[in-house]
């Protein structure tokens, strides 16, 4: 009888563990989009600076704003893992 109870308790503990692991995988997938976005922002910003060095201030400002928006999406992805847990 106690072996059956141990198996039930083990299964309940495994279920809680799986939820945490799925949240971690979800955040990993959610971090792909902002990572790609940041790469595109700074890659295109570097090309723009090479083509028009006189517009460096405006280009740099737009890069920083785009970076902040992409990172905000990554932080939202981290929080959602905790909210829906």
Tab-separated table of C-alpha atoms in Angstrom:
chain	number	residue	atom	x	y	z
A	1	UNK	CA	0.000	0.000	0.000
A	2	UNK	CA	2.768	2.439	0.873
A	3	UNK	CA	4.482	1.738	-2.451
A	4	UNK	CA	1.350	2.879	-4.289
A	5	UNK	CA	1.222	6.076	-2.202
A	6	UNK	CA	4.894	6.704	-2.913
A	7	UNK	CA	4.223	6.390	-6.658
A	8	UNK	CA	1.304	8.845	-6.429
A	9	UNK	CA	3.435	11.352	-4.516
A	10	UNK	CA	6.264	10.916	-7.004
A	11	UNK	CA	3.897	11.513	-9.928
A	12	UNK	CA	2.510	14.671	-8.268
A	13	UNK	CA	6.037	15.994	-7.716
A	14	UNK	CA	6.985	15.223	-11.313
A	15	UNK	CA	3.982	17.166	-12.558
A	16	UNK	CA	5.108	20.290	-10.685
A	17	UNK	CA	8.642	19.856	-11.996
A	18	UNK	CA	7.450	19.571	-15.588
A	19	UNK	CA	5.533	22.844	-15.308
A	20	UNK	CA	8.718	24.652	-14.278
A	21	UNK	CA	10.697	23.087	-17.089
A	22	UNK	CA	8.074	24.000	-19.678
A	23	UNK	CA	8.173	27.619	-18.458
A	24	UNK	CA	11.949	27.621	-18.924
A	25	UNK	CA	11.650	26.260	-22.443
A	26	UNK	CA	8.952	28.834	-23.177
A	27	UNK	CA	11.234	31.672	-22.118
A	28	UNK	CA	14.056	30.268	-24.216
A	29	UNK	CA	11.796	30.300	-27.244
A	30	UNK	CA	10.519	33.775	-26.361
A	31	UNK	CA	14.097	35.099	-26.215
A	32	UNK	CA	14.789	34.122	-29.834
A	33	UNK	CA	12.638	36.917	-31.286
A	34	UNK	CA	14.192	39.796	-29.331
A	35	UNK	CA	17.663	38.364	-29.975
A	36	UNK	CA	17.071	38.378	-33.704
A	37	UNK	CA	15.503	41.843	-33.458
A	38	UNK	CA	18.519	43.299	-31.663
A	39	UNK	CA	20.843	41.790	-34.269
A	40	UNK	CA	18.838	43.298	-37.114
A	41	UNK	CA	18.662	46.704	-35.401
A	42	UNK	CA	22.399	47.019	-34.822
A	43	UNK	CA	23.353	45.425	-38.139
A	44	UNK	CA	21.218	47.851	-40.112
A	45	UNK	CA	22.314	50.729	-37.890
A	46	UNK	CA	25.951	49.982	-38.657
A	47	UNK	CA	25.199	49.946	-42.382
A	48	UNK	CA	23.319	53.243	-42.069
A	49	UNK	CA	26.238	54.843	-40.212
A	50	UNK	CA	28.622	53.672	-42.918
A	51	UNK	CA	26.430	55.186	-45.632
A	52	UNK	CA	25.577	58.482	-43.885
A	53	UNK	CA	28.005	59.343	-41.099
A	54	UNK	CA	26.507	62.835	-40.767
A	55	UNK	CA	23.231	61.319	-39.470
A	56	UNK	CA	24.970	59.473	-36.625
A	57	UNK	CA	22.976	61.139	-33.835
A	58	UNK	CA	19.572	60.297	-35.301
A	59	UNK	CA	20.590	56.757	-36.243
A	60	UNK	CA	22.043	56.063	-32.802
A	61	UNK	CA	18.888	57.389	-31.100
A	62	UNK	CA	16.707	55.120	-33.228
A	63	UNK	CA	18.976	52.168	-32.465
A	64	UNK	CA	18.684	52.717	-28.722
A	65	UNK	CA	14.897	53.028	-28.901
A	66	UNK	CA	14.605	49.851	-30.987
A	67	UNK	CA	16.916	48.009	-28.604
A	68	UNK	CA	14.803	49.095	-25.608
A	69	UNK	CA	11.593	47.871	-27.257
A	70	UNK	CA	13.144	44.497	-28.129
A	71	UNK	CA	14.489	44.032	-24.621
A	72	UNK	CA	11.094	44.937	-23.172
A	73	UNK	CA	9.641	42.012	-25.128
A	74	UNK	CA	12.293	39.707	-23.657
A	75	UNK	CA	11.480	40.887	-20.127
A	76	UNK	CA	7.778	40.316	-20.742
A	77	UNK	CA	8.678	36.773	-21.816
A	78	UNK	CA	10.535	36.208	-18.524
A	79	UNK	CA	7.625	37.519	-16.452
A	80	UNK	CA	5.025	35.404	-18.264
A	81	UNK	CA	6.859	32.259	-17.187
A	82	UNK	CA	6.274	33.247	-13.557
A	83	UNK	CA	2.744	34.585	-14.026
A	84	UNK	CA	1.340	31.458	-15.648
A	85	UNK	CA	3.156	29.016	-13.378
